[in-house]
Every structure is written in C-alpha cells, then in structure tokens.
Amino acid sequence: MPPSRRRSRAKPKPPRPRGVLVSELRGLGGVVLEQALQDPSARPQASLVAWAARLAAELGAPPAAAPATYRDLMARIAEVNRDAQANPARPTEALPLAA
C-alpha cells in the first residue's frame, strides 16, 4: 500500500498589497532596463520573464505572449505598470507558490 499523502494544513496566503507589487514591478523594470541598455535585442532570461508574468497576474493585468527580447519585456513591464496605475481599485490576486 503506497503511503498516503498528508494534506497541508497551511492557510492560503492572502494577496499581497498593490503597493508592494508595484514596487517590485518597478524594481524588476530597473533590472530589465540595465539588460536592455546593454543588448535590447537579446533574448531575456527565463527567470525575469517568469517574474514579470507572475507580477502581472497578481496585479490582474491581462495575459500577454512571452517577450522575445529585453526591449519587448521592458515594454510589457511598462504596460503592466500603466494598467496598475489606471486601475487602482482592482483587487490583487493571491497566486499559489510554484512547486
């Protein structure tokens, strides 16, 4: 008989505050800007793309295709930031941690 999986008793985490998410998005934008200034047409690191996508989802921004270059990633971050500023009453979303 296979061992039974123990169910977690941890409470789901509440959504992070909008201010925290926007600050994190701006910090990510700074990192991406540095990369974009060095080589705007380079393919962005997968971890930066995933981070941007997670922040966009938490802020409730509409999904977008994966950016092909740092220039595209920077444009997406700016778009998500504009969307977050234009919709300050939209609630943020709590996402489960990636396994």
XYZ file of C-alpha atoms in Angstrom, residues 6-97:
92
model
C -0.579 14.241 4.099
C -2.742 17.226 3.333
C -1.309 20.568 4.214
C -2.996 22.487 6.967
C -1.361 25.736 5.985
C -3.734 28.598 5.404
C -3.762 30.071 1.921
C -1.783 33.300 1.815
C -3.743 36.493 1.240
C -2.996 38.627 -1.819
C -0.029 40.949 -1.472
C -0.787 44.678 -1.236
C -0.862 46.618 -4.516
C 1.913 48.969 -3.349
C 4.262 46.053 -2.711
C 3.533 44.546 -6.126
C 4.008 47.846 -7.968
C 7.283 48.483 -6.114
C 8.509 45.008 -7.029
C 7.463 45.589 -10.642
C 9.468 48.820 -10.725
C 12.484 47.040 -9.260
C 12.202 44.374 -11.926
C 11.930 47.135 -14.509
C 15.268 48.528 -13.319
C 16.969 45.159 -13.722
C 15.462 44.648 -17.173
C 16.369 48.204 -18.213
C 20.028 47.520 -17.395
C 19.917 44.413 -19.574
C 18.018 46.202 -22.348
C 20.567 49.022 -22.445
C 23.372 46.503 -22.975
C 21.634 44.470 -25.678
C 17.966 45.319 -26.373
C 17.555 42.565 -28.948
C 18.904 39.767 -26.712
C 16.600 37.016 -25.528
C 15.564 37.726 -21.908
C 16.371 35.315 -19.086
C 13.508 32.922 -18.413
C 13.505 33.813 -14.708
C 12.923 37.507 -15.478
C 10.097 36.654 -17.895
C 8.501 34.371 -15.283
C 8.841 37.051 -12.590
C 7.182 39.642 -14.814
C 4.360 37.249 -15.713
C 3.736 36.429 -12.047
C 3.588 40.110 -11.066
C 1.233 40.835 -13.972
C -1.049 38.002 -12.861
C -1.021 39.186 -9.232
C -1.916 42.707 -10.385
C -4.739 41.327 -12.549
C -3.247 42.579 -15.823
C -4.364 40.802 -18.982
C -2.019 37.989 -20.052
C 0.398 38.542 -22.912
C 2.669 36.468 -25.103
C 6.171 35.777 -23.845
C 8.514 38.603 -24.898
C 11.204 37.708 -27.420
C 13.676 40.469 -26.481
C 14.611 42.627 -23.497
C 13.034 45.552 -25.343
C 9.727 43.638 -25.518
C 9.984 42.650 -21.849
C 10.606 46.266 -20.848
C 7.565 47.344 -22.882
C 5.449 44.688 -21.146
C 6.576 45.826 -17.698
C 5.706 49.430 -18.589
C 2.307 48.282 -19.893
C 1.545 46.373 -16.669
C 2.626 49.383 -14.602
C 0.339 51.707 -16.600
C -2.522 49.237 -16.205
C -1.941 49.015 -12.434
C -1.900 52.817 -12.132
C -5.051 53.166 -14.254
C -6.985 50.612 -12.171
C -6.070 51.281 -8.524
C -9.328 49.798 -7.220
C -8.799 46.410 -8.910
C -8.067 43.822 -6.220
C -4.791 41.945 -6.356
C -4.777 38.179 -6.654
C -3.020 35.624 -4.492
C -1.215 33.020 -6.576
C -0.140 29.633 -5.259
C 3.570 29.132 -4.868
